[in-house]
Amino acid sequence: MSTQSASPVLSIKDLTIRFKTPDGWVKAVNGVSLDLNQSEILGIVGESGSGKSQSFMAPMGLLADNAEVSGQALFQGHDLLSLGTRELNQIRGTKISMVFQDPMTCLNPYLSIATQMMEGLRYHNPDISRRDAKKRCIDMLDQVAIPDAARRFNQYPHELSGGMRQRLMIAIALLNDPQILIADEPTTALDVTIQAQILDILRALQAERNMSIVLITHDLGVVAETCDRVAVMYGGRLQEVAPAKELFENPQHPYTIALMQATPRVEADDKTQRLAAIPGQPPNMRVPPPGCAFFPRCAVGQAQPCSERAPELEERQPGHSCACFRMEAALKLRETGHV
Amino acid sequence: MSDQSSPSPAASEPLLKVRGLSVHFKQGKSWFRTRPPLRAVEDVSFDLAEGETLSIVGESGSGKSTLARGVLQLLKPTKGQVWLNGRELGGLSPEELRRSRKDMQLIFQDPIASLSPRRTVEQIISEPLLTHMPSLSGKERREKIAEVMASVGLLPDMRNRYPHEFSGGQAQRIGIARALVMEPSLLVADEPVSALDVSIQAQVLNLLADIKQERQVSMLFISHDLSVVHHISDRLLVLYLGQIMEIGEASAIYERPQHPYTKVLLSAVPRMQVSGRETRKRIYLKDDLPSPSSKLAGCPFATRCPVATAQCHTAKPALTAYEGREVACHFPGIALEGQNAVAA
């Protein structure tokens, strides 16, 4: 599905983010380098605190005030991390848009849908007439399958259902025809029936508009259903990056394998089997482990070298990278579980 | 380990018997009209056998939690009866009801918020003991607490710590320990793992499976996550607008759902498999759940059902035995057309 072009649309290089807190520095993201290709849906998977959201909040200039960032995020010749607010405003909302988990915290309950849709559109296109702008908004509502779009356009957010509000957020994000859409847990607050429809809408719009989507989620099922390529994060680092089909059929990192084995599956026929839980807790990023972040919970880790230094992300097969010293041992893990 | 203090039920009686349970909420009046009651749960009947896990599934707003609270008499049912161990809970005096609460314990969704931040783990777990077994000596109480902490995987030296010092998964273990310390015969778990990360969720699900096996406790398990439910359930109750759509053996329903709503729910669960995703059919519903305040003449699902007929809008289907389970549909087993991409 993805047509990989030579140059990526967004290129993150050696991104490191830490937050200053009263209890010391929290190292949220550690040396992440990742490309987003033209016309692909890239999934970023990880658990809470893995750094998956912060990695994409940084290029958008949306980090909290106590953050300290280093590295680069290259987009059309600009390093987004070094741009000022004014320059960034020429890019975000038009060329790169975002959709968040909870639509109700993003929408203003006092303003009509019309006002909220038109605001972004006319800010970035000052010359557009009211009539044309309105037409574009209603077309966009149609495209995200909001029924009776012309009537909905004049309503207020509370008059829409939760699923429709999220589709409205997608419509607003796509109004200016962005090259990149960053969707951060867009379906986590929704019921499965609504989730399926939103994911299908995202896929259809991506194909139609040739845009790139970054889909940030904790749900491996959502990734498998939607993404072309996947990056797995743990403890602020990329652990494995691969095409989606390859990742699910040939996972290599012990964390990826463990995560797949810990996830209950609706299609499993032998449900009497215990889930292969991952022992222990995710790392405390105030005092991250000195070596591999997953070592304290890893089934195949060894004190040397895993506890001493963090493995680099290395390309093992074309397009499939993995950060692990113990890959051969990790592959044996797959035989024990249902991956 | 079994609880001998409650009268043992006759061999044929289920541990929990629910008949015709309805929970309605009054809605505010305006000057000009009285709003009809909100029918959160409507005429629900089911049995739960000893040692069995029955899961209640449905979308948000389907009445899952209200049903559980009605069963536990935390909300007074508008109609219907609930028997636990052969005793009808609605007929008990407040004092008798309070005493019978030790047999039915609740585990909550948000593990941190459901624990008092100003009490240590030991104080939290000792609370139900102080209420229901005041005659225990301090030593006996501490022994019971140590025993239950060990059984849920909490270390002894954690007993003097406060909830905020724990991660979500560990806090949920404290909540489970507090529920188990009374050795209840019925455990009601309301979305117990939905706030947890996958790796921690698996730990807690395994713990619940162990508890079920070791203690023969019966469980009402409420969840919106059909993969989690698949893993833990013996039987399944599919709820829609407060009414049962389909109820029966979980494995049979997962293999061959017969109610259109169950089919829709199962078709929407994301699979962890990339190959074939383009051709896998999913069934969409029109819009979200309608409001439960109007009394519907026909099937509650008719407004969103892809195969509803005129009959469905006027006549309510009764819950009827079909293919080894019970289904409330005029056309059980009817085939649905799936879609695999949205018509933009």
Short mmCIF file of N, CA and C in Angstrom, two decimals, chain B residues 185-300:
data_model
loop_
_atom_site.label_atom_id
_atom_site.label_comp_id
_atom_site.label_asym_id
_atom_site.label_seq_id
_atom_site.Cartn_x
_atom_site.Cartn_y
_atom_site.Cartn_z
N SER B 185 -18.58 -15.01 48.26
CA SER B 185 -18.95 -16.03 47.27
C SER B 185 -19.18 -15.40 45.91
N LEU B 186 -19.41 -14.06 45.89
CA LEU B 186 -19.62 -13.37 44.62
C LEU B 186 -18.67 -12.18 44.52
N LEU B 187 -17.94 -12.14 43.41
CA LEU B 187 -17.03 -11.04 43.16
C LEU B 187 -17.55 -10.30 41.93
N VAL B 188 -17.75 -8.99 42.05
CA VAL B 188 -18.19 -8.21 40.90
C VAL B 188 -17.03 -7.32 40.48
N ALA B 189 -16.52 -7.52 39.28
CA ALA B 189 -15.36 -6.76 38.81
C ALA B 189 -15.83 -5.84 37.69
N ASP B 190 -15.81 -4.52 37.94
CA ASP B 190 -16.31 -3.56 36.97
C ASP B 190 -15.15 -2.95 36.20
N GLU B 191 -14.90 -3.41 35.01
CA GLU B 191 -13.78 -2.96 34.17
C GLU B 191 -12.46 -2.99 34.94
N PRO B 192 -12.10 -4.12 35.55
CA PRO B 192 -10.95 -4.13 36.47
C PRO B 192 -9.60 -3.93 35.78
N VAL B 193 -9.51 -4.16 34.48
CA VAL B 193 -8.19 -4.03 33.83
C VAL B 193 -8.16 -2.95 32.76
N SER B 194 -9.25 -2.21 32.57
CA SER B 194 -9.24 -1.32 31.40
C SER B 194 -8.37 -0.08 31.62
N ALA B 195 -7.97 0.20 32.86
CA ALA B 195 -7.08 1.35 33.07
C ALA B 195 -5.61 0.92 33.04
N LEU B 196 -5.34 -0.35 32.79
CA LEU B 196 -3.97 -0.85 32.92
C LEU B 196 -3.32 -1.08 31.56
N ASP B 197 -2.00 -0.94 31.50
CA ASP B 197 -1.26 -1.26 30.29
C ASP B 197 -1.31 -2.76 30.03
N VAL B 198 -1.14 -3.12 28.75
CA VAL B 198 -1.30 -4.52 28.36
C VAL B 198 -0.44 -5.47 29.19
N SER B 199 0.82 -5.11 29.42
CA SER B 199 1.71 -6.04 30.12
C SER B 199 1.25 -6.24 31.56
N ILE B 200 0.66 -5.21 32.16
CA ILE B 200 0.18 -5.30 33.54
C ILE B 200 -1.21 -5.94 33.56
N GLN B 201 -1.99 -5.63 32.54
CA GLN B 201 -3.33 -6.20 32.41
C GLN B 201 -3.27 -7.73 32.44
N ALA B 202 -2.27 -8.30 31.75
CA ALA B 202 -2.15 -9.75 31.71
C ALA B 202 -1.86 -10.30 33.11
N GLN B 203 -1.04 -9.59 33.90
CA GLN B 203 -0.76 -10.04 35.27
C GLN B 203 -2.05 -10.11 36.07
N VAL B 204 -2.89 -9.07 35.98
CA VAL B 204 -4.11 -9.01 36.78
C VAL B 204 -5.13 -10.05 36.29
N LEU B 205 -5.21 -10.25 34.97
CA LEU B 205 -6.13 -11.27 34.45
C LEU B 205 -5.72 -12.66 34.92
N ASN B 206 -4.41 -12.92 34.92
CA ASN B 206 -3.94 -14.22 35.42
C ASN B 206 -4.27 -14.38 36.89
N LEU B 207 -4.12 -13.29 37.65
CA LEU B 207 -4.44 -13.34 39.08
C LEU B 207 -5.92 -13.68 39.28
N LEU B 208 -6.79 -13.02 38.51
CA LEU B 208 -8.23 -13.30 38.64
C LEU B 208 -8.54 -14.75 38.27
N ALA B 209 -7.83 -15.26 37.25
CA ALA B 209 -8.04 -16.66 36.86
C ALA B 209 -7.61 -17.61 37.99
N ASP B 210 -6.49 -17.29 38.65
CA ASP B 210 -6.02 -18.11 39.78
C ASP B 210 -7.03 -18.09 40.92
N ILE B 211 -7.52 -16.88 41.23
CA ILE B 211 -8.47 -16.73 42.33
C ILE B 211 -9.70 -17.57 42.08
N LYS B 212 -10.16 -17.51 40.84
CA LYS B 212 -11.36 -18.25 40.47
C LYS B 212 -11.14 -19.75 40.67
N GLN B 213 -9.96 -20.22 40.29
CA GLN B 213 -9.68 -21.64 40.38
C GLN B 213 -9.48 -22.08 41.83
N GLU B 214 -8.75 -21.29 42.60
CA GLU B 214 -8.42 -21.69 43.97
C GLU B 214 -9.60 -21.53 44.92
N ARG B 215 -10.39 -20.48 44.72
CA ARG B 215 -11.42 -20.18 45.71
C ARG B 215 -12.82 -20.53 45.26
N GLN B 216 -12.97 -21.00 44.03
CA GLN B 216 -14.30 -21.33 43.52
C GLN B 216 -15.27 -20.15 43.67
N VAL B 217 -14.74 -18.94 43.54
CA VAL B 217 -15.60 -17.77 43.68
C VAL B 217 -16.33 -17.54 42.36
N SER B 218 -17.57 -17.06 42.45
CA SER B 218 -18.31 -16.72 41.24
C SER B 218 -18.02 -15.27 40.90
N MET B 219 -18.00 -14.99 39.62
CA MET B 219 -17.61 -13.63 39.24
C MET B 219 -18.55 -13.06 38.18
N LEU B 220 -18.97 -11.80 38.42
CA LEU B 220 -19.61 -11.02 37.38
C LEU B 220 -18.53 -10.09 36.86
N PHE B 221 -18.18 -10.22 35.59
CA PHE B 221 -17.05 -9.48 35.03
C PHE B 221 -17.59 -8.52 33.99
N ILE B 222 -17.42 -7.22 34.25
CA ILE B 222 -17.96 -6.21 33.34
C ILE B 222 -16.83 -5.65 32.50
N SER B 223 -16.99 -5.64 31.19
CA SER B 223 -15.92 -5.11 30.36
C SER B 223 -16.46 -4.71 29.01
N HIS B 224 -15.80 -3.73 28.41
CA HIS B 224 -16.14 -3.38 27.04
C HIS B 224 -15.17 -4.05 26.08
N ASP B 225 -14.11 -4.69 26.63
CA ASP B 225 -13.04 -5.25 25.79
C ASP B 225 -13.32 -6.72 25.51
N LEU B 226 -13.72 -7.01 24.28
CA LEU B 226 -14.17 -8.36 23.96
C LEU B 226 -13.03 -9.37 23.94
N SER B 227 -11.78 -8.92 23.76
CA SER B 227 -10.67 -9.86 23.80
C SER B 227 -10.40 -10.30 25.23
N VAL B 228 -10.47 -9.35 26.15
CA VAL B 228 -10.29 -9.67 27.57
C VAL B 228 -11.40 -10.60 28.05
N VAL B 229 -12.62 -10.27 27.65
CA VAL B 229 -13.78 -11.06 28.05
C VAL B 229 -13.66 -12.50 27.53
N HIS B 230 -13.21 -12.62 26.30
CA HIS B 230 -13.05 -13.94 25.69
C HIS B 230 -12.13 -14.80 26.54
N HIS B 231 -11.12 -14.16 27.10
CA HIS B 231 -10.13 -14.91 27.85
C HIS B 231 -10.66 -15.41 29.19
N ILE B 232 -11.56 -14.65 29.81
CA ILE B 232 -11.88 -14.92 31.21
C ILE B 232 -13.26 -15.56 31.43
N SER B 233 -14.14 -15.54 30.42
CA SER B 233 -15.54 -15.89 30.69
C SER B 233 -15.88 -17.36 30.50
N ASP B 234 -16.80 -17.85 31.35
CA ASP B 234 -17.48 -19.10 31.07
C ASP B 234 -18.74 -18.81 30.26
N ARG B 235 -19.46 -17.79 30.73
CA ARG B 235 -20.68 -17.41 30.02
C ARG B 235 -20.65 -15.92 29.72
N LEU B 236 -21.50 -15.54 28.77
CA LEU B 236 -21.48 -14.18 28.26
C LEU B 236 -22.91 -13.63 28.23
N LEU B 237 -23.05 -12.37 28.66
CA LEU B 237 -24.34 -11.69 28.60
C LEU B 237 -24.14 -10.42 27.78
N VAL B 238 -24.79 -10.32 26.64
CA VAL B 238 -24.65 -9.15 25.78
C VAL B 238 -25.81 -8.20 26.05
N LEU B 239 -25.46 -7.01 26.50
CA LEU B 239 -26.47 -6.05 26.94
C LEU B 239 -26.55 -4.91 25.93
N TYR B 240 -27.77 -4.49 25.62
CA TYR B 240 -27.94 -3.34 24.73
C TYR B 240 -29.10 -2.51 25.26
N LEU B 241 -28.89 -1.25 25.53
CA LEU B 241 -29.90 -0.37 26.13
C LEU B 241 -30.58 -1.04 27.32
N GLY B 242 -29.80 -1.69 28.16
CA GLY B 242 -30.33 -2.26 29.39
C GLY B 242 -31.04 -3.59 29.23
N GLN B 243 -31.06 -4.13 28.02
CA GLN B 243 -31.77 -5.40 27.81
C GLN B 243 -30.82 -6.46 27.27
N ILE B 244 -31.11 -7.72 27.63
CA ILE B 244 -30.26 -8.82 27.16
C ILE B 244 -30.57 -9.10 25.69
N MET B 245 -29.51 -9.11 24.87
CA MET B 245 -29.67 -9.45 23.46
C MET B 245 -29.36 -10.93 23.25
N GLU B 246 -28.31 -11.39 23.94
CA GLU B 246 -27.90 -12.78 23.77
C GLU B 246 -27.19 -13.21 25.04
N ILE B 247 -27.46 -14.42 25.51
CA ILE B 247 -26.79 -14.92 26.71
C ILE B 247 -26.57 -16.41 26.56
N GLY B 248 -25.37 -16.86 26.94
CA GLY B 248 -25.07 -18.29 26.83
C GLY B 248 -23.61 -18.58 27.04
N GLU B 249 -23.19 -19.80 26.68
CA GLU B 249 -21.79 -20.20 26.81
C GLU B 249 -20.92 -19.25 25.98
N ALA B 250 -19.86 -18.74 26.60
CA ALA B 250 -19.03 -17.75 25.91
C ALA B 250 -18.42 -18.33 24.63
N SER B 251 -17.88 -19.56 24.72
CA SER B 251 -17.18 -20.08 23.55
C SER B 251 -18.15 -20.26 22.38
N ALA B 252 -19.38 -20.68 22.67
CA ALA B 252 -20.37 -20.85 21.59
C ALA B 252 -20.71 -19.51 20.96
N ILE B 253 -20.87 -18.47 21.79
CA ILE B 253 -21.23 -17.16 21.24
C ILE B 253 -20.08 -16.59 20.42
N TYR B 254 -18.84 -16.75 20.91
CA TYR B 254 -17.70 -16.23 20.15
C TYR B 254 -17.55 -16.95 18.83
N GLU B 255 -17.81 -18.27 18.84
CA GLU B 255 -17.66 -19.02 17.59
C GLU B 255 -18.77 -18.71 16.62
N ARG B 256 -20.01 -18.70 17.11
CA ARG B 256 -21.14 -18.45 16.22
C ARG B 256 -22.14 -17.51 16.87
N PRO B 257 -21.87 -16.21 16.83
CA PRO B 257 -22.85 -15.27 17.40
C PRO B 257 -24.16 -15.35 16.60
N GLN B 258 -25.30 -15.23 17.28
CA GLN B 258 -26.57 -15.37 16.57
C GLN B 258 -27.36 -14.06 16.52
N HIS B 259 -27.14 -13.17 17.49
CA HIS B 259 -27.86 -11.90 17.46
C HIS B 259 -27.10 -10.91 16.58
N PRO B 260 -27.80 -10.13 15.75
CA PRO B 260 -27.09 -9.17 14.89
C PRO B 260 -26.17 -8.25 15.69
N TYR B 261 -26.59 -7.83 16.89
CA TYR B 261 -25.74 -6.93 17.66
C TYR B 261 -24.45 -7.62 18.10
N THR B 262 -24.55 -8.86 18.53
CA THR B 262 -23.34 -9.61 18.91
C THR B 262 -22.41 -9.74 17.71
N LYS B 263 -23.01 -10.00 16.54
CA LYS B 263 -22.19 -10.12 15.32
C LYS B 263 -21.45 -8.82 15.03
N VAL B 264 -22.16 -7.71 15.19
CA VAL B 264 -21.56 -6.40 14.94
C VAL B 264 -20.39 -6.18 15.90
N LEU B 265 -20.63 -6.44 17.19
CA LEU B 265 -19.59 -6.23 18.19
C LEU B 265 -18.35 -7.05 17.86
N LEU B 266 -18.54 -8.33 17.57
CA LEU B 266 -17.38 -9.20 17.34
C LEU B 266 -16.67 -8.85 16.04
N SER B 267 -17.42 -8.39 15.04
CA SER B 267 -16.77 -8.07 13.77
C SER B 267 -15.90 -6.83 13.91
N ALA B 268 -16.18 -6.00 14.93
CA ALA B 268 -15.46 -4.73 15.06
C ALA B 268 -14.18 -4.87 15.87
N VAL B 269 -13.97 -5.98 16.56
CA VAL B 269 -12.76 -6.12 17.39
C VAL B 269 -11.53 -6.19 16.50
N PRO B 270 -10.54 -5.32 16.72
CA PRO B 270 -9.35 -5.39 15.88
C PRO B 270 -8.59 -6.70 16.11
N ARG B 271 -8.18 -7.32 15.04
CA ARG B 271 -7.41 -8.56 15.12
C ARG B 271 -5.93 -8.24 15.02
N MET B 272 -5.10 -9.04 15.72
CA MET B 272 -3.65 -8.81 15.65
C MET B 272 -3.06 -9.55 14.46
N GLN B 273 -3.60 -9.29 13.31
CA GLN B 273 -3.14 -9.98 12.12
C GLN B 273 -3.26 -9.03 10.94
N VAL B 274 -2.15 -8.90 10.20
CA VAL B 274 -2.15 -7.93 9.11
C VAL B 274 -2.70 -8.55 7.83
N SER B 275 -2.30 -9.80 7.55
CA SER B 275 -2.72 -10.39 6.28
C SER B 275 -4.23 -10.59 6.29
N GLY B 276 -4.85 -10.22 5.20
CA GLY B 276 -6.29 -10.39 5.07
C GLY B 276 -7.09 -9.23 5.61
N ARG B 277 -6.42 -8.19 6.13
CA ARG B 277 -7.21 -7.12 6.74
C ARG B 277 -8.01 -6.34 5.71
N GLU B 278 -7.53 -6.30 4.46
CA GLU B 278 -8.25 -5.55 3.44
C GLU B 278 -9.57 -6.22 3.09
N THR B 279 -9.62 -7.53 3.24
CA THR B 279 -10.83 -8.22 2.81
C THR B 279 -11.71 -8.63 3.99
N ARG B 280 -11.21 -8.45 5.20
CA ARG B 280 -12.03 -8.84 6.36
C ARG B 280 -13.22 -7.88 6.47
N LYS B 281 -14.40 -8.45 6.57
CA LYS B 281 -15.60 -7.62 6.57
C LYS B 281 -15.91 -7.13 7.98
N ARG B 282 -16.18 -5.85 8.07
CA ARG B 282 -16.66 -5.31 9.33
C ARG B 282 -18.06 -4.74 9.11
N ILE B 283 -18.87 -4.83 10.15
CA ILE B 283 -20.24 -4.35 10.01
C ILE B 283 -20.35 -3.03 10.77
N TYR B 284 -20.78 -2.01 10.08
CA TYR B 284 -20.93 -0.71 10.73
C TYR B 284 -22.33 -0.53 11.28
N LEU B 285 -22.41 0.29 12.31
CA LEU B 285 -23.72 0.70 12.82
C LEU B 285 -23.93 2.15 12.45
N LYS B 286 -25.20 2.50 12.31
CA LYS B 286 -25.50 3.90 12.10
C LYS B 286 -25.42 4.61 13.44
N ASP B 287 -24.61 5.62 13.55
CA ASP B 287 -24.56 6.47 14.73
C ASP B 287 -24.25 5.71 16.03
N ASP B 288 -24.43 6.42 17.14
CA ASP B 288 -24.14 5.85 18.45
C ASP B 288 -25.43 5.33 19.09
N LEU B 289 -25.24 4.84 20.31
CA LEU B 289 -26.35 4.33 21.10
C LEU B 289 -27.43 5.40 21.24
N PRO B 290 -28.72 5.08 20.96
CA PRO B 290 -29.77 6.08 21.20
C PRO B 290 -30.04 6.25 22.70
N SER B 291 -30.80 7.27 23.04
CA SER B 291 -31.09 7.53 24.45
C SER B 291 -31.99 6.45 25.03
N PRO B 292 -31.70 6.01 26.26
CA PRO B 292 -32.51 4.95 26.84
C PRO B 292 -33.77 5.47 27.53
N SER B 293 -34.17 6.72 27.31
CA SER B 293 -35.31 7.23 28.07
C SER B 293 -36.66 6.93 27.41
N SER B 294 -36.66 6.67 26.11
CA SER B 294 -37.94 6.40 25.48
C SER B 294 -38.27 4.92 25.61
N LYS B 295 -39.49 4.64 25.92
CA LYS B 295 -39.90 3.23 25.98
C LYS B 295 -40.19 2.78 24.56
N LEU B 296 -39.43 1.78 24.12
CA LEU B 296 -39.56 1.36 22.74
C LEU B 296 -40.60 0.24 22.64
N ALA B 297 -41.38 0.34 21.58
CA ALA B 297 -42.38 -0.70 21.37
C ALA B 297 -41.70 -1.97 20.88
N GLY B 298 -40.70 -1.82 20.02
CA GLY B 298 -40.10 -2.98 19.39
C GLY B 298 -38.77 -3.36 20.01
N CYS B 299 -37.89 -3.92 19.18
CA CYS B 299 -36.57 -4.34 19.62
C CYS B 299 -35.70 -3.09 19.86
N PRO B 300 -34.99 -3.02 20.99
CA PRO B 300 -34.20 -1.81 21.25
C PRO B 300 -33.11 -1.58 20.21
#
